């Protein structure tokens, strides 16, 4: 399929449908190529993520690290690195509103679409209308600290500073995250 797309691009360039990088490509040609590129990238990301998860699970077994600690730390950090670098880059370029929106839109998409699709697949596999989910202490702790962080952001950004988030919020958010990790680990080992 990749060879086909490359040949279409060569053909388009030959017949001057696209400009060879000096301008814009015709939309009728650009959209299918962009969609194909998106599908190829998503396929590679899925394959790599599956293999990385297998490696992390293997390392957790060898090093005797429980799954919940691997998920709470290594898997969560690895899953967030691309978002972190993109958001920091946007903020440095002066696109702070876009970075803040992406901070909330990405996880919201993961929660709504990821959980929705996951439960949809679970329902189709189990053929049941109701699936019970146990709220473990780590999930409950995550909810509590998420609400604390959102509350801090709303109070400091909207109520106190009238739409401007102070620089000190970043330090407060890091402290909240460290307390969250410590609380989650303590709850896992105590309960």
Short mmCIF file of N, CA and C in Angstrom, two decimals:
data_model
loop_
_atom_site.label_atom_id
_atom_site.label_comp_id
_atom_site.label_asym_id
_atom_site.label_seq_id
_atom_site.Cartn_x
_atom_site.Cartn_y
_atom_site.Cartn_z
N UNK A 1 0.83 -1.19 0.00
CA UNK A 1 0.00 0.00 0.00
C UNK A 1 0.87 1.26 0.00
N UNK A 2 1.99 1.21 0.74
CA UNK A 2 2.88 2.36 0.78
C UNK A 2 3.45 2.68 -0.59
N UNK A 3 3.75 1.65 -1.36
CA UNK A 3 4.27 1.86 -2.72
C UNK A 3 3.21 2.54 -3.57
N UNK A 4 1.95 2.14 -3.40
CA UNK A 4 0.86 2.75 -4.14
C UNK A 4 0.75 4.24 -3.85
N UNK A 5 0.83 4.61 -2.57
CA UNK A 5 0.73 6.03 -2.19
C UNK A 5 1.92 6.80 -2.76
N UNK A 6 3.10 6.21 -2.70
CA UNK A 6 4.28 6.89 -3.26
C UNK A 6 4.12 7.10 -4.76
N UNK A 7 3.57 6.12 -5.45
CA UNK A 7 3.36 6.27 -6.91
C UNK A 7 2.31 7.33 -7.22
N UNK A 8 1.26 7.40 -6.38
CA UNK A 8 0.23 8.43 -6.58
C UNK A 8 0.85 9.81 -6.41
N UNK A 9 1.70 9.96 -5.39
CA UNK A 9 2.37 11.25 -5.17
C UNK A 9 3.27 11.61 -6.35
N UNK A 10 4.02 10.63 -6.87
CA UNK A 10 4.87 10.89 -8.04
C UNK A 10 4.04 11.30 -9.24
N UNK A 11 2.92 10.58 -9.46
CA UNK A 11 2.03 10.90 -10.57
C UNK A 11 1.48 12.31 -10.42
N UNK A 12 1.05 12.64 -9.20
CA UNK A 12 0.47 13.96 -8.96
C UNK A 12 1.52 15.05 -9.18
N UNK A 13 2.74 14.78 -8.77
CA UNK A 13 3.81 15.75 -8.95
C UNK A 13 4.13 15.92 -10.44
N UNK A 14 4.13 14.82 -11.17
CA UNK A 14 4.43 14.86 -12.60
C UNK A 14 3.40 15.68 -13.36
N UNK A 15 2.14 15.49 -13.00
CA UNK A 15 1.09 16.23 -13.67
C UNK A 15 0.76 17.56 -12.99
N UNK A 16 1.64 18.01 -12.11
CA UNK A 16 1.55 19.30 -11.44
C UNK A 16 0.26 19.46 -10.64
N UNK A 17 -0.24 18.34 -10.08
CA UNK A 17 -1.41 18.43 -9.20
C UNK A 17 -0.95 18.93 -7.84
N UNK A 18 0.21 18.46 -7.42
CA UNK A 18 0.78 18.99 -6.19
C UNK A 18 2.06 19.72 -6.53
N UNK A 19 2.53 20.52 -5.62
CA UNK A 19 3.61 21.43 -5.96
C UNK A 19 4.99 20.92 -5.59
N UNK A 20 5.12 19.70 -5.10
CA UNK A 20 6.44 19.18 -4.75
C UNK A 20 7.00 19.80 -3.48
N UNK A 21 6.18 20.27 -2.59
CA UNK A 21 6.65 20.82 -1.33
C UNK A 21 6.74 22.33 -1.32
N UNK A 22 6.50 22.98 -2.44
CA UNK A 22 6.61 24.44 -2.49
C UNK A 22 5.29 25.14 -2.18
N UNK A 23 4.21 24.41 -2.13
CA UNK A 23 2.92 25.03 -1.88
C UNK A 23 1.98 24.02 -1.27
N UNK A 24 0.71 24.11 -1.66
CA UNK A 24 -0.28 23.19 -1.09
C UNK A 24 -0.67 22.14 -2.12
N UNK A 25 -1.06 20.98 -1.60
CA UNK A 25 -1.50 19.89 -2.44
C UNK A 25 -3.02 20.00 -2.61
N UNK A 26 -3.52 19.52 -3.71
CA UNK A 26 -4.95 19.51 -3.96
C UNK A 26 -5.63 18.69 -2.86
N UNK A 27 -6.72 19.21 -2.33
CA UNK A 27 -7.41 18.57 -1.20
C UNK A 27 -7.87 17.15 -1.54
N UNK A 28 -8.34 16.93 -2.73
CA UNK A 28 -8.82 15.60 -3.13
C UNK A 28 -7.71 14.56 -3.05
N UNK A 29 -6.48 14.97 -3.16
CA UNK A 29 -5.35 14.06 -3.07
C UNK A 29 -4.75 14.07 -1.67
N UNK A 30 -4.77 15.21 -1.02
CA UNK A 30 -4.13 15.33 0.29
C UNK A 30 -4.90 14.58 1.38
N UNK A 31 -6.22 14.60 1.34
CA UNK A 31 -7.00 13.96 2.40
C UNK A 31 -6.80 12.46 2.45
N UNK A 32 -6.90 11.73 1.34
CA UNK A 32 -6.65 10.28 1.43
C UNK A 32 -5.23 9.94 1.87
N UNK A 33 -4.26 10.72 1.43
CA UNK A 33 -2.88 10.46 1.84
C UNK A 33 -2.72 10.72 3.34
N UNK A 34 -3.32 11.79 3.83
CA UNK A 34 -3.24 12.09 5.27
C UNK A 34 -3.94 11.00 6.09
N UNK A 35 -5.10 10.55 5.65
CA UNK A 35 -5.80 9.47 6.36
C UNK A 35 -5.00 8.18 6.36
N UNK A 36 -4.39 7.88 5.23
CA UNK A 36 -3.55 6.69 5.15
C UNK A 36 -2.37 6.81 6.10
N UNK A 37 -1.74 7.97 6.14
CA UNK A 37 -0.63 8.20 7.07
C UNK A 37 -1.07 8.06 8.52
N UNK A 38 -2.26 8.55 8.83
CA UNK A 38 -2.79 8.42 10.19
C UNK A 38 -3.00 6.95 10.53
N UNK A 39 -3.58 6.18 9.63
CA UNK A 39 -3.82 4.75 9.89
C UNK A 39 -2.50 3.99 10.07
N UNK A 40 -1.52 4.30 9.25
CA UNK A 40 -0.22 3.63 9.38
C UNK A 40 0.42 3.99 10.72
N UNK A 41 0.37 5.26 11.10
CA UNK A 41 0.95 5.68 12.38
C UNK A 41 0.22 5.03 13.55
N UNK A 42 -1.12 4.98 13.49
CA UNK A 42 -1.89 4.35 14.57
C UNK A 42 -1.57 2.86 14.67
N UNK A 43 -1.39 2.21 13.54
CA UNK A 43 -1.04 0.78 13.55
C UNK A 43 0.32 0.56 14.18
N UNK A 44 1.29 1.37 13.81
CA UNK A 44 2.63 1.24 14.41
C UNK A 44 2.60 1.53 15.90
N UNK A 45 1.87 2.56 16.31
CA UNK A 45 1.78 2.90 17.73
C UNK A 45 1.14 1.76 18.50
N UNK A 46 0.08 1.17 17.94
CA UNK A 46 -0.58 0.05 18.62
C UNK A 46 0.37 -1.13 18.77
N UNK A 47 1.10 -1.45 17.73
CA UNK A 47 2.03 -2.58 17.77
C UNK A 47 3.15 -2.33 18.78
N UNK A 48 3.72 -1.14 18.74
CA UNK A 48 4.83 -0.81 19.65
C UNK A 48 4.33 -0.78 21.10
N UNK A 49 3.14 -0.19 21.32
CA UNK A 49 2.60 -0.12 22.68
C UNK A 49 2.33 -1.52 23.23
N UNK A 50 1.82 -2.41 22.40
CA UNK A 50 1.59 -3.78 22.84
C UNK A 50 2.87 -4.48 23.24
N UNK A 51 3.91 -4.29 22.46
CA UNK A 51 5.20 -4.90 22.78
C UNK A 51 5.83 -4.28 24.02
N UNK A 52 5.72 -2.96 24.16
CA UNK A 52 6.25 -2.30 25.35
C UNK A 52 5.53 -2.77 26.61
N UNK A 53 4.22 -2.95 26.50
CA UNK A 53 3.46 -3.44 27.65
C UNK A 53 3.91 -4.85 28.03
N UNK A 54 4.15 -5.68 27.03
CA UNK A 54 4.63 -7.04 27.31
C UNK A 54 6.00 -7.00 27.99
N UNK A 55 6.87 -6.12 27.54
CA UNK A 55 8.20 -6.00 28.15
C UNK A 55 8.08 -5.49 29.59
N UNK A 56 7.22 -4.49 29.80
CA UNK A 56 7.03 -3.98 31.17
C UNK A 56 6.44 -5.05 32.09
N UNK A 57 5.51 -5.82 31.57
CA UNK A 57 4.93 -6.89 32.37
C UNK A 57 6.00 -7.93 32.72
N UNK A 58 6.85 -8.25 31.76
CA UNK A 58 7.95 -9.18 31.98
C UNK A 58 8.93 -8.65 33.03
N UNK A 59 9.28 -7.37 32.91
CA UNK A 59 10.18 -6.77 33.91
C UNK A 59 9.55 -6.74 35.29
N UNK A 60 8.25 -6.48 35.34
CA UNK A 60 7.56 -6.49 36.62
C UNK A 60 7.59 -7.87 37.28
N UNK A 61 7.48 -8.92 36.48
CA UNK A 61 7.54 -10.28 37.01
C UNK A 61 8.95 -10.60 37.49
N UNK A 62 9.94 -10.26 36.68
CA UNK A 62 11.33 -10.56 37.05
C UNK A 62 11.75 -9.80 38.30
N UNK A 63 11.41 -8.50 38.35
CA UNK A 63 11.81 -7.66 39.48
C UNK A 63 10.83 -7.74 40.65
N UNK A 64 9.77 -8.53 40.50
CA UNK A 64 8.74 -8.72 41.53
C UNK A 64 8.08 -7.40 41.93
N UNK A 65 7.76 -6.61 40.92
CA UNK A 65 7.04 -5.35 41.13
C UNK A 65 5.57 -5.63 40.81
N UNK A 66 4.65 -5.37 41.74
CA UNK A 66 3.23 -5.63 41.47
C UNK A 66 2.70 -4.80 40.30
N UNK A 67 1.66 -5.34 39.64
CA UNK A 67 1.09 -4.68 38.46
C UNK A 67 0.59 -3.28 38.75
N UNK A 68 -0.04 -3.08 39.92
CA UNK A 68 -0.60 -1.76 40.21
C UNK A 68 0.50 -0.71 40.36
N UNK A 69 1.68 -1.09 40.85
CA UNK A 69 2.78 -0.13 40.97
C UNK A 69 3.35 0.17 39.59
N UNK A 70 3.45 -0.85 38.75
CA UNK A 70 3.92 -0.63 37.37
C UNK A 70 2.95 0.31 36.64
N UNK A 71 1.65 0.09 36.81
CA UNK A 71 0.66 0.95 36.16
C UNK A 71 0.65 2.36 36.71
N UNK A 72 0.86 2.47 38.01
CA UNK A 72 0.84 3.77 38.68
C UNK A 72 2.04 4.63 38.32
N UNK A 73 3.16 4.00 38.04
CA UNK A 73 4.39 4.74 37.81
C UNK A 73 4.87 4.62 36.36
N UNK A 74 5.53 3.53 36.03
CA UNK A 74 6.22 3.39 34.75
C UNK A 74 5.26 3.50 33.57
N UNK A 75 4.16 2.76 33.61
CA UNK A 75 3.22 2.79 32.49
C UNK A 75 2.56 4.16 32.35
N UNK A 76 2.19 4.76 33.47
CA UNK A 76 1.56 6.10 33.43
C UNK A 76 2.54 7.14 32.90
N UNK A 77 3.78 7.08 33.36
CA UNK A 77 4.77 8.07 32.89
C UNK A 77 5.07 7.88 31.42
N UNK A 78 5.26 6.64 31.01
CA UNK A 78 5.55 6.37 29.60
C UNK A 78 4.41 6.77 28.69
N UNK A 79 3.19 6.57 29.15
CA UNK A 79 2.01 6.92 28.37
C UNK A 79 1.86 8.43 28.25
N UNK A 80 2.42 9.19 29.18
CA UNK A 80 2.21 10.64 29.21
C UNK A 80 3.36 11.45 28.61
N UNK A 81 4.47 10.81 28.28
CA UNK A 81 5.64 11.56 27.81
C UNK A 81 5.39 12.35 26.53
N UNK A 82 4.67 11.75 25.57
CA UNK A 82 4.40 12.46 24.31
C UNK A 82 3.54 13.69 24.57
N UNK A 83 2.51 13.53 25.42
CA UNK A 83 1.66 14.68 25.75
C UNK A 83 2.44 15.75 26.49
N UNK A 84 3.28 15.33 27.41
CA UNK A 84 4.09 16.28 28.17
C UNK A 84 4.98 17.10 27.25
N UNK A 85 5.69 16.44 26.35
CA UNK A 85 6.60 17.17 25.47
C UNK A 85 5.84 18.09 24.51
N UNK A 86 4.69 17.63 24.02
CA UNK A 86 3.90 18.48 23.12
C UNK A 86 3.34 19.69 23.86
N UNK A 87 2.85 19.49 25.08
CA UNK A 87 2.28 20.61 25.84
C UNK A 87 3.35 21.62 26.25
N UNK A 88 4.52 21.13 26.65
CA UNK A 88 5.61 22.05 27.02
C UNK A 88 6.06 22.84 25.79
N UNK A 89 6.14 22.17 24.64
CA UNK A 89 6.54 22.86 23.41
C UNK A 89 5.52 23.93 23.04
N UNK A 90 4.24 23.61 23.13
CA UNK A 90 3.21 24.61 22.81
C UNK A 90 3.28 25.79 23.77
N UNK A 91 3.48 25.51 25.06
CA UNK A 91 3.55 26.60 26.04
C UNK A 91 4.76 27.49 25.77
N UNK A 92 5.89 26.89 25.42
CA UNK A 92 7.10 27.69 25.12
C UNK A 92 6.93 28.56 23.89
N UNK A 93 6.09 28.13 22.95
CA UNK A 93 5.87 28.91 21.74
C UNK A 93 4.77 29.96 21.93
N UNK A 94 4.29 30.09 23.18
CA UNK A 94 3.28 31.10 23.46
C UNK A 94 1.85 30.63 23.26
N UNK A 95 1.65 29.34 23.08
CA UNK A 95 0.31 28.79 22.89
C UNK A 95 -0.18 28.13 24.18
N UNK A 96 -0.17 28.89 25.26
CA UNK A 96 -0.52 28.35 26.57
C UNK A 96 -1.96 27.86 26.61
N UNK A 97 -2.89 28.57 25.99
CA UNK A 97 -4.28 28.12 25.99
C UNK A 97 -4.44 26.78 25.29
N UNK A 98 -3.73 26.60 24.19
CA UNK A 98 -3.79 25.33 23.49
C UNK A 98 -3.18 24.22 24.34
N UNK A 99 -2.08 24.51 25.04
CA UNK A 99 -1.45 23.50 25.90
C UNK A 99 -2.36 23.10 27.04
N UNK A 100 -3.02 24.06 27.66
CA UNK A 100 -3.93 23.74 28.77
C UNK A 100 -5.12 22.95 28.26
N UNK A 101 -5.66 23.34 27.11
CA UNK A 101 -6.77 22.59 26.54
C UNK A 101 -6.36 21.16 26.23
N UNK A 102 -5.17 20.97 25.69
CA UNK A 102 -4.69 19.62 25.38
C UNK A 102 -4.47 18.80 26.64
N UNK A 103 -4.06 19.45 27.73
CA UNK A 103 -3.88 18.73 29.01
C UNK A 103 -5.17 18.08 29.46
N UNK A 104 -6.28 18.73 29.22
CA UNK A 104 -7.57 18.19 29.66
C UNK A 104 -8.25 17.37 28.56
N UNK A 105 -8.08 17.77 27.30
CA UNK A 105 -8.78 17.08 26.21
C UNK A 105 -8.23 15.67 25.98
N UNK A 106 -6.91 15.50 26.09
CA UNK A 106 -6.33 14.17 25.87
C UNK A 106 -6.81 13.15 26.88
N UNK A 107 -6.66 13.41 28.18
CA UNK A 107 -7.17 12.45 29.17
C UNK A 107 -8.69 12.28 29.11
N UNK A 108 -9.42 13.35 28.81
CA UNK A 108 -10.87 13.23 28.70
C UNK A 108 -11.24 12.30 27.55
N UNK A 109 -10.55 12.44 26.44
CA UNK A 109 -10.77 11.54 25.29
C UNK A 109 -10.45 10.10 25.69
N UNK A 110 -9.32 9.90 26.38
CA UNK A 110 -8.95 8.55 26.80
C UNK A 110 -9.99 7.95 27.73
N UNK A 111 -10.49 8.75 28.66
CA UNK A 111 -11.47 8.24 29.62
C UNK A 111 -12.79 7.93 28.91
N UNK A 112 -13.32 8.88 28.16
CA UNK A 112 -14.63 8.69 27.55
C UNK A 112 -14.61 7.67 26.43
N UNK A 113 -13.70 7.82 25.48
CA UNK A 113 -13.66 6.89 24.35
C UNK A 113 -13.04 5.56 24.76
N UNK A 114 -11.96 5.61 25.53
CA UNK A 114 -11.31 4.37 25.95
C UNK A 114 -12.20 3.50 26.81
N UNK A 115 -12.81 4.10 27.83
CA UNK A 115 -13.72 3.32 28.67
C UNK A 115 -14.97 2.92 27.91
N UNK A 116 -15.49 3.83 27.09
CA UNK A 116 -16.68 3.49 26.31
C UNK A 116 -16.43 2.33 25.36
N UNK A 117 -15.33 2.38 24.63
CA UNK A 117 -15.01 1.29 23.71
C UNK A 117 -14.70 0.01 24.48
N UNK A 118 -13.97 0.13 25.58
CA UNK A 118 -13.63 -1.05 26.38
C UNK A 118 -14.86 -1.74 26.93
N UNK A 119 -15.79 -0.95 27.48
CA UNK A 119 -17.00 -1.56 28.01
C UNK A 119 -17.91 -2.06 26.89
N UNK A 120 -17.86 -1.41 25.73
CA UNK A 120 -18.63 -1.91 24.59
C UNK A 120 -18.13 -3.27 24.14
N UNK A 121 -16.82 -3.43 24.07
CA UNK A 121 -16.24 -4.73 23.70
C UNK A 121 -16.55 -5.76 24.78
N UNK A 122 -16.43 -5.37 26.05
CA UNK A 122 -16.74 -6.28 27.16
C UNK A 122 -18.19 -6.75 27.09
N UNK A 123 -19.09 -5.84 26.78
CA UNK A 123 -20.51 -6.20 26.68
C UNK A 123 -20.75 -7.15 25.52
N UNK A 124 -20.08 -6.92 24.39
CA UNK A 124 -20.29 -7.81 23.25
C UNK A 124 -19.67 -9.20 23.49
N UNK A 125 -18.60 -9.26 24.26
CA UNK A 125 -17.95 -10.55 24.54
C UNK A 125 -18.73 -11.33 25.59
N UNK A 126 -19.13 -10.65 26.68
CA UNK A 126 -19.79 -11.35 27.78
C UNK A 126 -21.29 -11.49 27.57
N UNK A 127 -21.87 -10.75 26.63
CA UNK A 127 -23.31 -10.78 26.34
C UNK A 127 -24.16 -10.45 27.56
N UNK A 128 -23.65 -9.56 28.42
CA UNK A 128 -24.42 -9.12 29.58
C UNK A 128 -24.66 -7.62 29.49
N UNK A 129 -25.77 -7.19 30.09
CA UNK A 129 -26.10 -5.77 30.07
C UNK A 129 -25.43 -5.01 31.21
N UNK A 130 -25.08 -5.70 32.29
CA UNK A 130 -24.51 -5.06 33.46
C UNK A 130 -23.17 -5.69 33.77
N UNK A 131 -22.16 -4.87 33.93
CA UNK A 131 -20.83 -5.32 34.36
C UNK A 131 -20.43 -4.49 35.56
N UNK A 132 -20.15 -5.16 36.65
CA UNK A 132 -19.82 -4.46 37.88
C UNK A 132 -18.33 -4.17 37.92
N UNK A 133 -18.01 -2.96 38.34
CA UNK A 133 -16.62 -2.52 38.45
C UNK A 133 -16.36 -2.20 39.91
N UNK A 134 -15.27 -2.73 40.42
CA UNK A 134 -14.90 -2.45 41.80
C UNK A 134 -14.00 -1.23 41.84
N UNK A 135 -14.37 -0.25 42.63
CA UNK A 135 -13.52 0.93 42.80
C UNK A 135 -12.47 0.60 43.86
N UNK A 136 -11.28 0.30 43.40
CA UNK A 136 -10.19 -0.04 44.30
C UNK A 136 -9.70 1.24 44.99
N UNK A 137 -8.94 1.10 46.06
CA UNK A 137 -8.42 2.31 46.73
C UNK A 137 -7.57 3.19 45.80
N UNK A 138 -6.82 2.59 44.88
CA UNK A 138 -6.00 3.41 43.99
C UNK A 138 -6.85 4.20 43.01
N UNK A 139 -7.95 3.62 42.53
CA UNK A 139 -8.84 4.35 41.63
C UNK A 139 -9.54 5.49 42.38
N UNK A 140 -10.02 5.18 43.58
CA UNK A 140 -10.67 6.21 44.39
C UNK A 140 -9.71 7.34 44.73
N UNK A 141 -8.48 6.99 45.07
CA UNK A 141 -7.46 8.00 45.35
C UNK A 141 -7.20 8.86 44.12
N UNK A 142 -7.14 8.24 42.95
CA UNK A 142 -6.96 8.99 41.71
C UNK A 142 -8.08 9.99 41.48
N UNK A 143 -9.33 9.55 41.72
CA UNK A 143 -10.47 10.47 41.58
C UNK A 143 -10.36 11.64 42.54
N UNK A 144 -10.02 11.35 43.78
CA UNK A 144 -9.94 12.41 44.80
C UNK A 144 -8.88 13.44 44.42
N UNK A 145 -7.69 12.97 44.03
CA UNK A 145 -6.62 13.91 43.68
C UNK A 145 -6.90 14.63 42.37
N UNK A 146 -7.63 14.00 41.47
CA UNK A 146 -8.04 14.69 40.24
C UNK A 146 -8.98 15.85 40.57
N UNK A 147 -9.93 15.60 41.48
CA UNK A 147 -10.84 16.67 41.91
C UNK A 147 -10.09 17.78 42.65
N UNK A 148 -9.12 17.40 43.48
CA UNK A 148 -8.33 18.42 44.19
C UNK A 148 -7.59 19.30 43.19
N UNK A 149 -6.96 18.68 42.19
CA UNK A 149 -6.21 19.43 41.19
C UNK A 149 -7.14 20.34 40.39
N UNK A 150 -8.28 19.82 39.96
CA UNK A 150 -9.23 20.65 39.20
C UNK A 150 -9.75 21.80 40.06
N UNK A 151 -10.03 21.52 41.34
CA UNK A 151 -10.48 22.58 42.24
C UNK A 151 -9.43 23.66 42.42
N UNK A 152 -8.18 23.24 42.60
CA UNK A 152 -7.09 24.20 42.74
C UNK A 152 -6.95 25.05 41.48
N UNK A 153 -7.06 24.42 40.32
CA UNK A 153 -6.95 25.14 39.06
C UNK A 153 -8.09 26.16 38.91
N UNK A 154 -9.30 25.75 39.24
CA UNK A 154 -10.44 26.66 39.12
C UNK A 154 -10.34 27.82 40.11
N UNK A 155 -9.97 27.51 41.35
CA UNK A 155 -9.88 28.57 42.37
C UNK A 155 -8.75 29.54 42.04
N UNK A 156 -7.55 28.99 41.74
CA UNK A 156 -6.41 29.88 41.49
C UNK A 156 -6.52 30.61 40.16
N UNK A 157 -7.08 29.95 39.14
CA UNK A 157 -7.15 30.56 37.82
C UNK A 157 -8.35 31.44 37.60
N UNK A 158 -9.51 30.99 38.03
CA UNK A 158 -10.72 31.76 37.75
C UNK A 158 -11.13 32.68 38.90
N UNK A 159 -11.23 32.12 40.09
CA UNK A 159 -11.77 32.89 41.21
C UNK A 159 -10.80 33.96 41.70
N UNK A 160 -9.54 33.61 41.90
CA UNK A 160 -8.59 34.54 42.50
C UNK A 160 -7.95 35.46 41.45
N UNK A 161 -7.45 34.88 40.35
CA UNK A 161 -6.67 35.65 39.38
C UNK A 161 -7.42 36.03 38.12
N UNK A 162 -8.72 35.85 38.09
CA UNK A 162 -9.58 36.30 36.99
C UNK A 162 -9.11 35.81 35.62
N UNK A 163 -8.93 34.50 35.50
CA UNK A 163 -8.60 33.90 34.20
C UNK A 163 -7.13 33.74 33.91
N UNK A 164 -6.26 34.10 34.82
CA UNK A 164 -4.82 33.95 34.63
C UNK A 164 -4.31 32.93 35.65
N UNK A 165 -3.69 31.88 35.14
CA UNK A 165 -3.17 30.85 36.04
C UNK A 165 -1.78 31.28 36.49
N UNK A 166 -1.56 31.38 37.80
CA UNK A 166 -0.26 31.84 38.29
C UNK A 166 0.82 30.77 38.11
N UNK A 167 2.07 31.21 38.07
CA UNK A 167 3.19 30.28 37.90
C UNK A 167 3.30 29.32 39.07
N UNK A 168 2.89 29.75 40.24
CA UNK A 168 2.95 28.90 41.41
C UNK A 168 2.05 27.68 41.31
N UNK A 169 1.05 27.72 40.43
CA UNK A 169 0.18 26.56 40.26
C UNK A 169 0.96 25.34 39.81
N UNK A 170 1.95 25.53 38.95
CA UNK A 170 2.76 24.40 38.47
C UNK A 170 3.45 23.68 39.60
N UNK A 171 4.01 24.44 40.54
CA UNK A 171 4.67 23.82 41.70
C UNK A 171 3.65 23.12 42.59
N UNK A 172 2.50 23.74 42.76
CA UNK A 172 1.44 23.12 43.59
C UNK A 172 0.96 21.82 42.95
N UNK A 173 0.83 21.81 41.63
CA UNK A 173 0.39 20.59 40.93
C UNK A 173 1.42 19.47 41.08
N UNK A 174 2.70 19.81 41.02
CA UNK A 174 3.74 18.79 41.22
C UNK A 174 3.70 18.23 42.63
N UNK A 175 3.49 19.08 43.62
CA UNK A 175 3.38 18.62 45.01
C UNK A 175 2.16 17.71 45.17
N UNK A 176 1.04 18.09 44.55
CA UNK A 176 -0.16 17.25 44.61
C UNK A 176 0.12 15.90 43.98
N UNK A 177 0.84 15.87 42.87
CA UNK A 177 1.14 14.59 42.21
C UNK A 177 2.02 13.71 43.10
N UNK A 178 3.03 14.30 43.72
CA UNK A 178 3.92 13.52 44.60
C UNK A 178 3.13 12.96 45.79
N UNK A 179 2.24 13.77 46.34
CA UNK A 179 1.40 13.29 47.45
C UNK A 179 0.47 12.18 46.96
N UNK A 180 -0.05 12.31 45.74
CA UNK A 180 -0.90 11.27 45.17
C UNK A 180 -0.16 9.95 45.03
N UNK A 181 1.05 9.99 44.47
CA UNK A 181 1.84 8.76 44.31
C UNK A 181 2.12 8.14 45.68
N UNK A 182 2.54 8.95 46.64
CA UNK A 182 2.85 8.44 47.98
C UNK A 182 1.61 7.84 48.64
N UNK A 183 0.48 8.53 48.52
CA UNK A 183 -0.77 8.02 49.11
C UNK A 183 -1.19 6.72 48.45
N UNK A 184 -1.11 6.64 47.13
CA UNK A 184 -1.50 5.42 46.43
C UNK A 184 -0.62 4.25 46.82
N UNK A 185 0.68 4.48 46.90
CA UNK A 185 1.59 3.40 47.30
C UNK A 185 1.33 2.95 48.74
N UNK A 186 1.10 3.90 49.63
CA UNK A 186 0.80 3.55 51.02
C UNK A 186 -0.49 2.74 51.12
N UNK A 187 -1.52 3.16 50.37
CA UNK A 187 -2.79 2.43 50.40
C UNK A 187 -2.64 1.01 49.84
N UNK A 188 -1.81 0.87 48.81
CA UNK A 188 -1.61 -0.46 48.23
C UNK A 188 -0.89 -1.40 49.20
N UNK A 189 0.06 -0.87 49.95
CA UNK A 189 0.80 -1.71 50.85
C UNK A 189 0.09 -1.92 52.18
N UNK A 190 -0.78 -0.98 52.58
CA UNK A 190 -1.47 -1.12 53.87
C UNK A 190 -2.75 -1.93 53.76
N UNK A 191 -3.40 -1.90 52.59
CA UNK A 191 -4.69 -2.60 52.45
C UNK A 191 -4.55 -3.94 51.80
#
